[in-house]
Amino acid sequence: MASSSFKSLAPISLVSYPVRASSAQLTPNFYSSSCPKLFPTIKSVVQSAISSEKRMGASLLRLFFHDCFVNGCDGSLLLDDTSSFTGEKNANPNKGSVRGFDVIDKIKTAVEQACPGVVSCADILAVTARDSVVLLGGPTWNVKLGRRDSRTASQSGANNNIPPPTSSLSNLISKFSAQGLSAKEMVALVGAHTIGQARCTNFRAHVYNDTDIDATFAKTRQSNCPSTSGSGDNNLAPLDLQTPVAFDNNYFKNLVSKKGLLHSDQQVFSGGSTNSQVSTYSTSPSTWSSDFVAAMIKMGDISPLTGKSGEIRKNCRKTN
């Protein structure tokens, strides 16, 4: 994910737990006849964006997470606010943090030229996430497609459903569980923090106040993140200090060494129930890789709009 990666949040009110639709409604071959050039069209734009800025791969992957965790994978995150509509972009986890919307716009424009009115923005997010992982050296998988775009969004859903960087292990487990994802799948998915960067405001408390952190590492991160709130809040640090733009298992090695950047990262390896899984991933990249792929496919199945539900947006930022 990126900046604070797929993490950042607030209180609780109208929490909407997704009703799971049958994943059989989605299929990797959904556009094989209606838009045969879909995959190369998307990959070309993603490749260009990542070539220009390596960090963009993490940002595009993160968009998919933040979309799926609010009423399912329906493209709701992409909707702009209007005078009569409040979307998700300015929710606490997203404001000043999620990015890459301009890349999605470019992809949508290219896809519309190839096959007008056929491919949803929700599906574009799913394919873009996969391509970002692959282009940064990670595994590939067959993306299940056939989602349609929502006509609504939920700022309260974004505030409530996406785990913040201050999360405890139990909070992470419960937030993922609310989406139908197990603790094991949660650990596999947070490994996406092997790429991307986080803002000082999201790791300040961890590097100054927590004890489950390597002292030298904490000091290194303090050098670019002043202790006073409001000072240097947007200064960035890599989520993986070893290979910040390579999709590998170094994130888990960092956790074992108590060098997780976010409080929520280190919570996954801090004496709790997920320690052994992190240890396994730190020594077996292939195990993590296969678990990550399975979890990504399952996350992509969260409450898709299919059939006659929703719409195929012409512009990902607004309803038709």
PDB file of C-alpha atoms in Angstrom:
ATOM      1  CA  MET A   1       0.000   0.000   0.000  1.00  0.00           C
ATOM      2  CA  ALA A   2       1.360   3.451   0.254  1.00  0.00           C
ATOM      3  CA  SER A   3       1.656   6.509   2.403  1.00  0.00           C
ATOM      4  CA  SER A   4       0.111   5.057   5.562  1.00  0.00           C
ATOM      5  CA  SER A   5      -0.626   2.074   3.407  1.00  0.00           C
ATOM      6  CA  PHE A   6      -3.897   0.226   3.801  1.00  0.00           C
ATOM      7  CA  LYS A   7      -4.305   1.617   7.300  1.00  0.00           C
ATOM      8  CA  SER A   8      -5.650   4.686   9.100  1.00  0.00           C
ATOM      9  CA  LEU A   9      -8.949   5.374  11.110  1.00  0.00           C
ATOM     10  CA  ALA A  10     -11.691   6.515  13.636  1.00  0.00           C
ATOM     11  CA  PRO A  11     -14.728   5.673  15.892  1.00  0.00           C
ATOM     12  CA  ILE A  12     -17.875   3.670  15.286  1.00  0.00           C
ATOM     13  CA  SER A  13     -21.394   4.358  14.194  1.00  0.00           C
ATOM     14  CA  LEU A  14     -23.003   2.891  11.097  1.00  0.00           C
ATOM     15  CA  VAL A  15     -20.694  -0.026  10.514  1.00  0.00           C
ATOM     16  CA  SER A  16     -21.885  -1.979   7.517  1.00  0.00           C
ATOM     17  CA  TYR A  17     -20.653  -5.550   7.434  1.00  0.00           C
ATOM     18  CA  PRO A  18     -20.645  -6.777   3.875  1.00  0.00           C
ATOM     19  CA  VAL A  19     -23.074  -9.388   2.722  1.00  0.00           C
ATOM     20  CA  ARG A  20     -20.916 -11.808   0.810  1.00  0.00           C
ATOM     21  CA  ALA A  21     -21.964 -12.494  -2.722  1.00  0.00           C
ATOM     22  CA  SER A  22     -21.070 -15.715  -4.432  1.00  0.00           C
ATOM     23  CA  SER A  23     -17.595 -15.479  -5.877  1.00  0.00           C
ATOM     24  CA  ALA A  24     -18.843 -17.681  -8.709  1.00  0.00           C
ATOM     25  CA  GLN A  25     -20.369 -14.548 -10.192  1.00  0.00           C
ATOM     26  CA  LEU A  26     -16.864 -13.325 -10.980  1.00  0.00           C
ATOM     27  CA  THR A  27     -14.599 -14.981 -13.526  1.00  0.00           C
ATOM     28  CA  PRO A  28     -11.137 -14.220 -14.965  1.00  0.00           C
ATOM     29  CA  ASN A  29     -12.607 -14.562 -18.481  1.00  0.00           C
ATOM     30  CA  PHE A  30     -15.388 -12.027 -18.013  1.00  0.00           C
ATOM     31  CA  TYR A  31     -14.068  -9.616 -20.672  1.00  0.00           C
ATOM     32  CA  SER A  32     -12.399 -12.133 -22.987  1.00  0.00           C
ATOM     33  CA  SER A  33     -14.794 -11.380 -25.857  1.00  0.00           C
ATOM     34  CA  SER A  34     -16.139  -7.922 -24.901  1.00  0.00           C
ATOM     35  CA  CYS A  35     -12.719  -6.357 -24.252  1.00  0.00           C
ATOM     36  CA  PRO A  36      -9.937  -8.702 -25.417  1.00  0.00           C
ATOM     37  CA  LYS A  37      -7.221  -6.027 -25.104  1.00  0.00           C
ATOM     38  CA  LEU A  38      -8.107  -5.161 -21.500  1.00  0.00           C
ATOM     39  CA  PHE A  39      -5.049  -6.617 -19.758  1.00  0.00           C
ATOM     40  CA  PRO A  40      -2.322  -5.153 -22.002  1.00  0.00           C
ATOM     41  CA  THR A  41      -4.156  -1.824 -22.030  1.00  0.00           C
ATOM     42  CA  ILE A  42      -4.153  -1.585 -18.230  1.00  0.00           C
ATOM     43  CA  LYS A  43      -0.640  -2.949 -17.815  1.00  0.00           C
ATOM     44  CA  SER A  44       0.830  -0.410 -20.211  1.00  0.00           C
ATOM     45  CA  VAL A  45      -0.471   2.546 -18.180  1.00  0.00           C
ATOM     46  CA  VAL A  46       0.500   0.977 -14.834  1.00  0.00           C
ATOM     47  CA  GLN A  47       3.983   0.238 -16.163  1.00  0.00           C
ATOM     48  CA  SER A  48       4.408   3.836 -17.285  1.00  0.00           C
ATOM     49  CA  ALA A  49       3.201   5.190 -13.926  1.00  0.00           C
ATOM     50  CA  ILE A  50       5.544   2.948 -11.925  1.00  0.00           C
ATOM     51  CA  SER A  51       8.464   3.753 -14.219  1.00  0.00           C
ATOM     52  CA  SER A  52       7.887   7.433 -13.471  1.00  0.00           C
ATOM     53  CA  GLU A  53       7.526   6.849  -9.720  1.00  0.00           C
ATOM     54  CA  LYS A  54       8.200   3.485  -8.085  1.00  0.00           C
ATOM     55  CA  ARG A  55       6.090   4.416  -5.053  1.00  0.00           C
ATOM     56  CA  MET A  56       3.006   4.551  -7.262  1.00  0.00           C
ATOM     57  CA  GLY A  57       2.796   0.762  -7.324  1.00  0.00           C
ATOM     58  CA  ALA A  58       2.116   0.695  -3.594  1.00  0.00           C
ATOM     59  CA  SER A  59      -0.385   3.533  -3.911  1.00  0.00           C
ATOM     60  CA  LEU A  60      -2.358   1.713  -6.607  1.00  0.00           C
ATOM     61  CA  LEU A  61      -2.388  -1.517  -4.609  1.00  0.00           C
ATOM     62  CA  ARG A  62      -3.617   0.403  -1.578  1.00  0.00           C
ATOM     63  CA  LEU A  63      -6.539   1.880  -3.531  1.00  0.00           C
ATOM     64  CA  PHE A  64      -7.907  -1.623  -4.013  1.00  0.00           C
ATOM     65  CA  PHE A  65      -7.707  -2.387  -0.278  1.00  0.00           C
ATOM     66  CA  HIS A  66      -9.376   0.842   0.753  1.00  0.00           C
ATOM     67  CA  ASP A  67     -12.103   0.326  -1.821  1.00  0.00           C
ATOM     68  CA  CYS A  68     -12.868  -3.292  -0.896  1.00  0.00           C
ATOM     69  CA  PHE A  69     -13.052  -2.581   2.851  1.00  0.00           C
ATOM     70  CA  VAL A  70     -16.002  -0.191   2.371  1.00  0.00           C
ATOM     71  CA  ASN A  71     -19.167  -1.918   1.137  1.00  0.00           C
ATOM     72  CA  GLY A  72     -17.144  -4.308  -1.004  1.00  0.00           C
ATOM     73  CA  CYS A  73     -14.994  -3.928  -4.127  1.00  0.00           C
ATOM     74  CA  ASP A  74     -17.280  -1.530  -5.970  1.00  0.00           C
ATOM     75  CA  GLY A  75     -15.184   1.485  -7.019  1.00  0.00           C
ATOM     76  CA  SER A  76     -16.846   3.678  -4.379  1.00  0.00           C
ATOM     77  CA  LEU A  77     -13.486   5.103  -3.248  1.00  0.00           C
ATOM     78  CA  LEU A  78     -12.997   6.732  -6.656  1.00  0.00           C
ATOM     79  CA  LEU A  79     -16.065   8.986  -6.476  1.00  0.00           C
ATOM     80  CA  ASP A  80     -15.329  12.695  -5.966  1.00  0.00           C
ATOM     81  CA  ASP A  81     -17.318  14.765  -3.481  1.00  0.00           C
ATOM     82  CA  THR A  82     -19.905  17.101  -4.974  1.00  0.00           C
ATOM     83  CA  SER A  83     -22.175  19.757  -3.504  1.00  0.00           C
ATOM     84  CA  SER A  84     -24.789  17.062  -2.894  1.00  0.00           C
ATOM     85  CA  PHE A  85     -22.602  14.015  -2.299  1.00  0.00           C
ATOM     86  CA  THR A  86     -19.953  13.122   0.284  1.00  0.00           C
ATOM     87  CA  GLY A  87     -17.660  10.333  -0.809  1.00  0.00           C
ATOM     88  CA  GLU A  88     -14.827   8.411   0.835  1.00  0.00           C
ATOM     89  CA  LYS A  89     -11.798  10.401  -0.318  1.00  0.00           C
ATOM     90  CA  ASN A  90     -11.910  12.753   2.661  1.00  0.00           C
ATOM     91  CA  ALA A  91     -12.503  10.082   5.296  1.00  0.00           C
ATOM     92  CA  ASN A  92      -9.789   9.892   7.969  1.00  0.00           C
ATOM     93  CA  PRO A  93      -7.889   6.940   6.425  1.00  0.00           C
ATOM     94  CA  ASN A  94      -7.904   8.520   2.979  1.00  0.00           C
ATOM     95  CA  LYS A  95      -7.612  12.304   3.256  1.00  0.00           C
ATOM     96  CA  GLY A  96      -4.199  13.534   2.163  1.00  0.00           C
ATOM     97  CA  SER A  97      -3.102   9.919   2.064  1.00  0.00           C
ATOM     98  CA  VAL A  98      -4.592   7.794  -0.707  1.00  0.00           C
ATOM     99  CA  ARG A  99      -3.246   8.695  -4.108  1.00  0.00           C
ATOM    100  CA  GLY A 100      -3.016   7.460  -7.682  1.00  0.00           C
ATOM    101  CA  PHE A 101      -6.464   8.624  -8.788  1.00  0.00           C
ATOM    102  CA  ASP A 102      -4.939  10.334 -11.823  1.00  0.00           C
ATOM    103  CA  VAL A 103      -3.398   7.020 -12.902  1.00  0.00           C
ATOM    104  CA  ILE A 104      -6.797   5.327 -12.633  1.00  0.00           C
ATOM    105  CA  ASP A 105      -8.214   8.147 -14.778  1.00  0.00           C
ATOM    106  CA  LYS A 106      -5.579   7.461 -17.452  1.00  0.00           C
ATOM    107  CA  ILE A 107      -6.306   3.740 -17.343  1.00  0.00           C
ATOM    108  CA  LYS A 108     -10.049   4.344 -17.659  1.00  0.00           C
ATOM    109  CA  THR A 109      -9.495   6.656 -20.643  1.00  0.00           C
ATOM    110  CA  ALA A 110      -7.340   4.030 -22.376  1.00  0.00           C
ATOM    111  CA  VAL A 111      -9.815   1.239 -21.607  1.00  0.00           C
ATOM    112  CA  GLU A 112     -12.749   3.325 -22.856  1.00  0.00           C
ATOM    113  CA  GLN A 113     -10.906   3.823 -26.143  1.00  0.00           C
ATOM    114  CA  ALA A 114     -10.351   0.077 -26.450  1.00  0.00           C
ATOM    115  CA  CYS A 115     -13.900  -0.965 -25.494  1.00  0.00           C
ATOM    116  CA  PRO A 116     -16.334   1.850 -24.582  1.00  0.00           C
ATOM    117  CA  GLY A 117     -18.830   1.324 -21.773  1.00  0.00           C
ATOM    118  CA  VAL A 118     -17.753  -2.226 -20.997  1.00  0.00           C
ATOM    119  CA  VAL A 119     -15.249  -2.337 -18.123  1.00  0.00           C
ATOM    120  CA  SER A 120     -16.063  -1.135 -14.606  1.00  0.00           C
ATOM    121  CA  CYS A 121     -13.801   1.075 -12.517  1.00  0.00           C
ATOM    122  CA  ALA A 122     -14.053  -1.555  -9.768  1.00  0.00           C
ATOM    123  CA  ASP A 123     -12.523  -4.159 -12.075  1.00  0.00           C
ATOM    124  CA  ILE A 124      -9.857  -1.698 -13.202  1.00  0.00           C
ATOM    125  CA  LEU A 125      -8.795  -1.331  -9.541  1.00  0.00           C
ATOM    126  CA  ALA A 126      -8.553  -5.114  -9.167  1.00  0.00           C
ATOM    127  CA  VAL A 127      -6.390  -5.588 -12.268  1.00  0.00           C
ATOM    128  CA  THR A 128      -4.260  -2.543 -11.458  1.00  0.00           C
ATOM    129  CA  ALA A 129      -3.507  -3.936  -7.989  1.00  0.00           C
ATOM    130  CA  ARG A 130      -2.322  -7.235  -9.488  1.00  0.00           C
ATOM    131  CA  ASP A 131      -0.203  -5.506 -12.144  1.00  0.00           C
ATOM    132  CA  SER A 132       1.415  -3.241  -9.542  1.00  0.00           C
ATOM    133  CA  VAL A 133       2.481  -6.263  -7.487  1.00  0.00           C
ATOM    134  CA  VAL A 134       3.875  -8.067 -10.538  1.00  0.00           C
ATOM    135  CA  LEU A 135       5.761  -5.037 -11.866  1.00  0.00           C
ATOM    136  CA  LEU A 136       7.500  -4.629  -8.494  1.00  0.00           C
ATOM    137  CA  GLY A 137       8.650  -8.246  -8.489  1.00  0.00           C
ATOM    138  CA  GLY A 138       5.748  -9.965  -6.750  1.00  0.00           C
ATOM    139  CA  PRO A 139       3.568 -12.928  -7.721  1.00  0.00           C
ATOM    140  CA  THR A 140       0.860 -12.929 -10.354  1.00  0.00           C
ATOM    141  CA  TRP A 141      -2.660 -14.383 -10.285  1.00  0.00           C
ATOM    142  CA  ASN A 142      -5.787 -14.591 -12.395  1.00  0.00           C
ATOM    143  CA  VAL A 143      -7.973 -11.652 -11.370  1.00  0.00           C
ATOM    144  CA  LYS A 144     -11.649 -12.540 -11.140  1.00  0.00           C
ATOM    145  CA  LEU A 145     -13.767  -9.943 -12.948  1.00  0.00           C
ATOM    146  CA  GLY A 146     -17.363  -8.924 -13.544  1.00  0.00           C
ATOM    147  CA  ARG A 147     -17.827  -6.298 -10.820  1.00  0.00           C
ATOM    148  CA  ARG A 148     -19.977  -3.259 -11.511  1.00  0.00           C
ATOM    149  CA  ASP A 149     -19.567   0.225 -10.059  1.00  0.00           C
ATOM    150  CA  SER A 150     -21.519   1.582  -7.132  1.00  0.00           C
ATOM    151  CA  ARG A 151     -23.546   4.769  -7.408  1.00  0.00           C
ATOM    152  CA  THR A 152     -22.897   5.544  -3.747  1.00  0.00           C
ATOM    153  CA  ALA A 153     -20.039   5.748  -1.262  1.00  0.00           C
ATOM    154  CA  SER A 154     -19.767   5.773   2.536  1.00  0.00           C
ATOM    155  CA  GLN A 155     -17.485   8.125   4.405  1.00  0.00           C
ATOM    156  CA  SER A 156     -18.577   6.617   7.727  1.00  0.00           C
ATOM    157  CA  GLY A 157     -17.836   3.153   6.329  1.00  0.00           C
ATOM    158  CA  ALA A 158     -14.307   4.255   5.429  1.00  0.00           C
ATOM    159  CA  ASN A 159     -13.827   5.795   8.876  1.00  0.00           C
ATOM    160  CA  ASN A 160     -15.039   2.673  10.643  1.00  0.00           C
ATOM    161  CA  ASN A 161     -13.887  -0.255   8.540  1.00  0.00           C
ATOM    162  CA  ILE A 162     -10.264   0.468   7.619  1.00  0.00           C
ATOM    163  CA  PRO A 163      -7.832  -0.310  10.458  1.00  0.00           C
ATOM    164  CA  PRO A 164      -5.702   2.663  11.576  1.00  0.00           C
ATOM    165  CA  PRO A 165      -1.910   2.577  11.936  1.00  0.00           C
ATOM    166  CA  THR A 166      -2.451   2.710  15.705  1.00  0.00           C
ATOM    167  CA  SER A 167      -4.296  -0.642  15.663  1.00  0.00           C
ATOM    168  CA  SER A 168      -3.638  -3.371  18.190  1.00  0.00           C
ATOM    169  CA  LEU A 169      -3.411  -6.951  16.953  1.00  0.00           C
ATOM    170  CA  SER A 170      -6.931  -7.671  18.206  1.00  0.00           C
ATOM    171  CA  ASN A 171      -8.273  -4.639  16.337  1.00  0.00           C
ATOM    172  CA  LEU A 172      -6.565  -5.726  13.117  1.00  0.00           C
ATOM    173  CA  ILE A 173      -8.003  -9.212  13.456  1.00  0.00           C
ATOM    174  CA  SER A 174     -11.517  -7.881  14.094  1.00  0.00           C
ATOM    175  CA  LYS A 175     -11.443  -5.352  11.227  1.00  0.00           C
ATOM    176  CA  PHE A 176     -10.358  -8.033   8.775  1.00  0.00           C
ATOM    177  CA  SER A 177     -12.810 -10.528  10.268  1.00  0.00           C
ATOM    178  CA  ALA A 178     -15.635  -8.039   9.614  1.00  0.00           C
ATOM    179  CA  GLN A 179     -14.745  -8.377   5.926  1.00  0.00           C
ATOM    180  CA  GLY A 180     -14.765 -12.173   6.088  1.00  0.00           C
ATOM    181  CA  LEU A 181     -10.962 -12.410   6.191  1.00  0.00           C
ATOM    182  CA  SER A 182      -9.181 -14.601   8.743  1.00  0.00           C
ATOM    183  CA  ALA A 183      -6.261 -13.628  10.986  1.00  0.00           C
ATOM    184  CA  LYS A 184      -4.005 -15.690   8.711  1.00  0.00           C
ATOM    185  CA  GLU A 185      -5.248 -13.798   5.655  1.00  0.00           C
ATOM    186  CA  MET A 186      -4.767 -10.511   7.507  1.00  0.00           C
ATOM    187  CA  VAL A 187      -1.085 -11.283   8.145  1.00  0.00           C
ATOM    188  CA  ALA A 188      -0.563 -12.308   4.523  1.00  0.00           C
ATOM    189  CA  LEU A 189      -2.215  -9.119   3.270  1.00  0.00           C
ATOM    190  CA  VAL A 190      -0.403  -6.666   5.552  1.00  0.00           C
ATOM    191  CA  GLY A 191       2.756  -8.010   3.932  1.00  0.00           C
ATOM    192  CA  ALA A 192       1.860  -5.600   1.131  1.00  0.00           C
ATOM    193  CA  HIS A 193       3.664  -3.100   3.358  1.00  0.00           C
ATOM    194  CA  THR A 194       6.820  -4.489   1.814  1.00  0.00           C
ATOM    195  CA  ILE A 195       6.333  -1.594  -0.634  1.00  0.00           C
ATOM    196  CA  GLY A 196       5.270   2.012  -0.172  1.00  0.00           C
ATOM    197  CA  GLN A 197       5.834   4.746   2.348  1.00  0.00           C
ATOM    198  CA  ALA A 198       4.114   6.144   5.411  1.00  0.00           C
ATOM    199  CA  ARG A 199       3.780   9.697   6.663  1.00  0.00           C
ATOM    200  CA  CYS A 200       5.435  10.795   9.892  1.00  0.00           C
ATOM    201  CA  THR A 201       2.016  11.489  11.435  1.00  0.00           C
ATOM    202  CA  ASN A 202       1.256   7.764  11.132  1.00  0.00           C
ATOM    203  CA  PHE A 203       4.465   6.418  12.694  1.00  0.00           C
ATOM    204  CA  ARG A 204       5.472   9.212  15.118  1.00  0.00           C
ATOM    205  CA  ALA A 205       3.939   7.634  18.227  1.00  0.00           C
ATOM    206  CA  HIS A 206       5.500   4.258  17.429  1.00  0.00           C
ATOM    207  CA  VAL A 207       9.068   5.526  17.003  1.00  0.00           C
ATOM    208  CA  TYR A 208       8.928   7.812  20.059  1.00  0.00           C
ATOM    209  CA  ASN A 209       6.709   5.994  22.548  1.00  0.00           C
ATOM    210  CA  ASP A 210       6.596   2.250  21.893  1.00  0.00           C
ATOM    211  CA  THR A 211       8.979  -0.239  23.466  1.00  0.00           C
ATOM    212  CA  ASP A 212       8.572  -3.060  20.924  1.00  0.00           C
ATOM    213  CA  ILE A 213      10.943  -1.351  18.487  1.00  0.00           C
ATOM    214  CA  ASP A 214      14.660  -1.597  17.764  1.00  0.00           C
ATOM    215  CA  ALA A 215      16.277   1.455  19.395  1.00  0.00           C
ATOM    216  CA  THR A 216      18.631   2.253  16.528  1.00  0.00           C
ATOM    217  CA  PHE A 217      15.823   1.933  14.006  1.00  0.00           C
ATOM    218  CA  ALA A 218      13.614   4.224  16.117  1.00  0.00           C
ATOM    219  CA  LYS A 219      16.359   6.837  16.228  1.00  0.00           C
ATOM    220  CA  THR A 220      16.849   6.665  12.470  1.00  0.00           C
ATOM    221  CA  ARG A 221      13.162   7.300  11.882  1.00  0.00           C
ATOM    222  CA  GLN A 222      13.028  10.086  14.469  1.00  0.00           C
ATOM    223  CA  SER A 223      15.619  12.000  12.430  1.00  0.00           C
ATOM    224  CA  ASN A 224      13.015  12.651   9.732  1.00  0.00           C
ATOM    225  CA  CYS A 225       9.963  12.846  11.990  1.00  0.00           C
ATOM    226  CA  PRO A 226       9.979  15.571  14.678  1.00  0.00           C
ATOM    227  CA  SER A 227       8.288  14.590  17.936  1.00  0.00           C
ATOM    228  CA  THR A 228       5.948  17.585  17.885  1.00  0.00           C
ATOM    229  CA  SER A 229       2.638  17.026  16.127  1.00  0.00           C
ATOM    230  CA  GLY A 230       2.158  19.428  13.224  1.00  0.00           C
ATOM    231  CA  SER A 231       5.869  19.520  12.447  1.00  0.00           C
ATOM    232  CA  GLY A 232       6.975  17.347   9.537  1.00  0.00           C
ATOM    233  CA  ASP A 233       3.690  15.434   9.560  1.00  0.00           C
ATOM    234  CA  ASN A 234       3.947  14.622   5.851  1.00  0.00           C
ATOM    235  CA  ASN A 235       7.611  13.578   5.865  1.00  0.00           C
ATOM    236  CA  LEU A 236       7.839  10.091   4.419  1.00  0.00           C
ATOM    237  CA  ALA A 237       9.674   6.931   5.425  1.00  0.00           C
ATOM    238  CA  PRO A 238       9.649   3.521   3.683  1.00  0.00           C
ATOM    239  CA  LEU A 239       7.445   0.856   5.213  1.00  0.00           C
ATOM    240  CA  ASP A 240      10.210  -1.646   4.415  1.00  0.00           C
ATOM    241  CA  LEU A 241      13.619  -0.174   5.220  1.00  0.00           C
ATOM    242  CA  GLN A 242      15.509  -2.835   3.225  1.00  0.00           C
ATOM    243  CA  THR A 243      13.881  -2.979  -0.212  1.00  0.00           C
ATOM    244  CA  PRO A 244      11.136  -0.317  -0.248  1.00  0.00           C
ATOM    245  CA  VAL A 245      10.227  -0.729  -3.922  1.00  0.00           C
ATOM    246  CA  ALA A 246      10.588  -4.506  -4.232  1.00  0.00           C
ATOM    247  CA  PHE A 247       7.704  -6.846  -3.480  1.00  0.00           C
ATOM    248  CA  ASP A 248       9.507  -9.378  -1.274  1.00  0.00           C
ATOM    249  CA  ASN A 249       9.340 -10.857   2.219  1.00  0.00           C
ATOM    250  CA  ASN A 250      11.761  -8.384   3.835  1.00  0.00           C
ATOM    251  CA  TYR A 251       8.786  -6.745   5.551  1.00  0.00           C
ATOM    252  CA  PHE A 252       8.434  -9.855   7.716  1.00  0.00           C
ATOM    253  CA  LYS A 253      12.172 -10.015   8.381  1.00  0.00           C
ATOM    254  CA  ASN A 254      11.917  -6.419   9.610  1.00  0.00           C
ATOM    255  CA  LEU A 255       9.116  -7.336  12.012  1.00  0.00           C
ATOM    256  CA  VAL A 256      11.170 -10.165  13.497  1.00  0.00           C
ATOM    257  CA  SER A 257      13.969  -7.604  14.055  1.00  0.00           C
ATOM    258  CA  LYS A 258      11.476  -5.167  15.648  1.00  0.00           C
ATOM    259  CA  LYS A 259      11.830  -2.772  12.747  1.00  0.00           C
ATOM    260  CA  GLY A 260       8.185  -2.389  11.729  1.00  0.00           C
ATOM    261  CA  LEU A 261       7.476   1.251  10.862  1.00  0.00           C
ATOM    262  CA  LEU A 262       3.873   1.437  12.038  1.00  0.00           C
ATOM    263  CA  HIS A 263       2.561   0.439  15.465  1.00  0.00           C
ATOM    264  CA  SER A 264       0.055  -1.803  13.671  1.00  0.00           C
ATOM    265  CA  ASP A 265       2.853  -3.466  11.692  1.00  0.00           C
ATOM    266  CA  GLN A 266       4.859  -4.431  14.771  1.00  0.00           C
ATOM    267  CA  GLN A 267       1.715  -5.627  16.535  1.00  0.00           C
ATOM    268  CA  VAL A 268       1.648  -8.534  14.095  1.00  0.00           C
ATOM    269  CA  PHE A 269       4.923  -9.709  15.653  1.00  0.00           C
ATOM    270  CA  SER A 270       4.814  -8.664  19.278  1.00  0.00           C
ATOM    271  CA  GLY A 271       4.315 -11.836  21.263  1.00  0.00           C
ATOM    272  CA  GLY A 272       0.779 -12.522  20.064  1.00  0.00           C
ATOM    273  CA  SER A 273      -1.051 -15.220  18.151  1.00  0.00           C
ATOM    274  CA  THR A 274       0.394 -14.260  14.757  1.00  0.00           C
ATOM    275  CA  ASN A 275       4.093 -14.450  15.712  1.00  0.00           C
ATOM    276  CA  SER A 276       4.684 -17.919  14.292  1.00  0.00           C
ATOM    277  CA  GLN A 277       3.087 -17.009  10.964  1.00  0.00           C
ATOM    278  CA  VAL A 278       5.314 -13.938  10.629  1.00  0.00           C
ATOM    279  CA  SER A 279       8.343 -16.111  11.442  1.00  0.00           C
ATOM    280  CA  THR A 280       7.339 -18.555   8.722  1.00  0.00           C
ATOM    281  CA  TYR A 281       6.921 -15.788   6.140  1.00  0.00           C
ATOM    282  CA  SER A 282      10.268 -14.274   7.118  1.00  0.00           C
ATOM    283  CA  THR A 283      12.068 -17.498   6.160  1.00  0.00           C
ATOM    284  CA  SER A 284       9.770 -18.840   3.421  1.00  0.00           C
ATOM    285  CA  PRO A 285       8.969 -16.251   0.733  1.00  0.00           C
ATOM    286  CA  SER A 286       7.123 -18.857  -1.327  1.00  0.00           C
ATOM    287  CA  THR A 287       4.720 -19.615   1.532  1.00  0.00           C
ATOM    288  CA  TRP A 288       3.900 -15.939   1.939  1.00  0.00           C
ATOM    289  CA  SER A 289       3.595 -15.461  -1.814  1.00  0.00           C
ATOM    290  CA  SER A 290       0.989 -18.199  -2.218  1.00  0.00           C
ATOM    291  CA  ASP A 291      -0.915 -17.094   0.891  1.00  0.00           C
ATOM    292  CA  PHE A 292      -0.909 -13.477  -0.315  1.00  0.00           C
ATOM    293  CA  VAL A 293      -2.315 -14.445  -3.709  1.00  0.00           C
ATOM    294  CA  ALA A 294      -5.096 -16.541  -2.128  1.00  0.00           C
ATOM    295  CA  ALA A 295      -5.975 -13.707   0.269  1.00  0.00           C
ATOM    296  CA  MET A 296      -6.006 -11.086  -2.506  1.00  0.00           C
ATOM    297  CA  ILE A 297      -8.388 -13.209  -4.575  1.00  0.00           C
ATOM    298  CA  LYS A 298     -10.632 -13.696  -1.545  1.00  0.00           C
ATOM    299  CA  MET A 299     -10.575  -9.978  -0.729  1.00  0.00           C
ATOM    300  CA  GLY A 300     -11.566  -9.229  -4.318  1.00  0.00           C
ATOM    301  CA  ASP A 301     -14.698 -11.338  -3.745  1.00  0.00           C
ATOM    302  CA  ILE A 302     -16.055  -9.037  -1.027  1.00  0.00           C
ATOM    303  CA  SER A 303     -19.626  -8.029  -1.923  1.00  0.00           C
ATOM    304  CA  PRO A 304     -19.251  -7.326  -5.648  1.00  0.00           C
ATOM    305  CA  LEU A 305     -22.070  -5.644  -7.528  1.00  0.00           C
ATOM    306  CA  THR A 306     -22.956  -7.889 -10.456  1.00  0.00           C
ATOM    307  CA  GLY A 307     -25.677  -8.438 -13.013  1.00  0.00           C
ATOM    308  CA  LYS A 308     -27.918  -5.376 -13.173  1.00  0.00           C
ATOM    309  CA  SER A 309     -26.730  -3.842  -9.903  1.00  0.00           C
ATOM    310  CA  GLY A 310     -24.758  -0.609 -10.038  1.00  0.00           C
ATOM    311  CA  GLU A 311     -23.456   0.664 -13.357  1.00  0.00           C
ATOM    312  CA  ILE A 312     -20.414   0.861 -15.621  1.00  0.00           C
ATOM    313  CA  ARG A 313     -19.123   4.378 -15.005  1.00  0.00           C
ATOM    314  CA  LYS A 314     -17.855   6.367 -17.978  1.00  0.00           C
ATOM    315  CA  ASN A 315     -15.746   8.469 -15.603  1.00  0.00           C
ATOM    316  CA  CYS A 316     -14.469   6.772 -12.442  1.00  0.00           C
ATOM    317  CA  ARG A 317     -14.835   9.999 -10.436  1.00  0.00           C
ATOM    318  CA  LYS A 318     -18.593  10.394 -10.913  1.00  0.00           C
ATOM    319  CA  THR A 319     -21.729   8.394 -11.505  1.00  0.00           C
ATOM    320  CA  ASN A 320     -23.215   8.355 -14.995  1.00  0.00           C
TER     321      ASN A 320
END
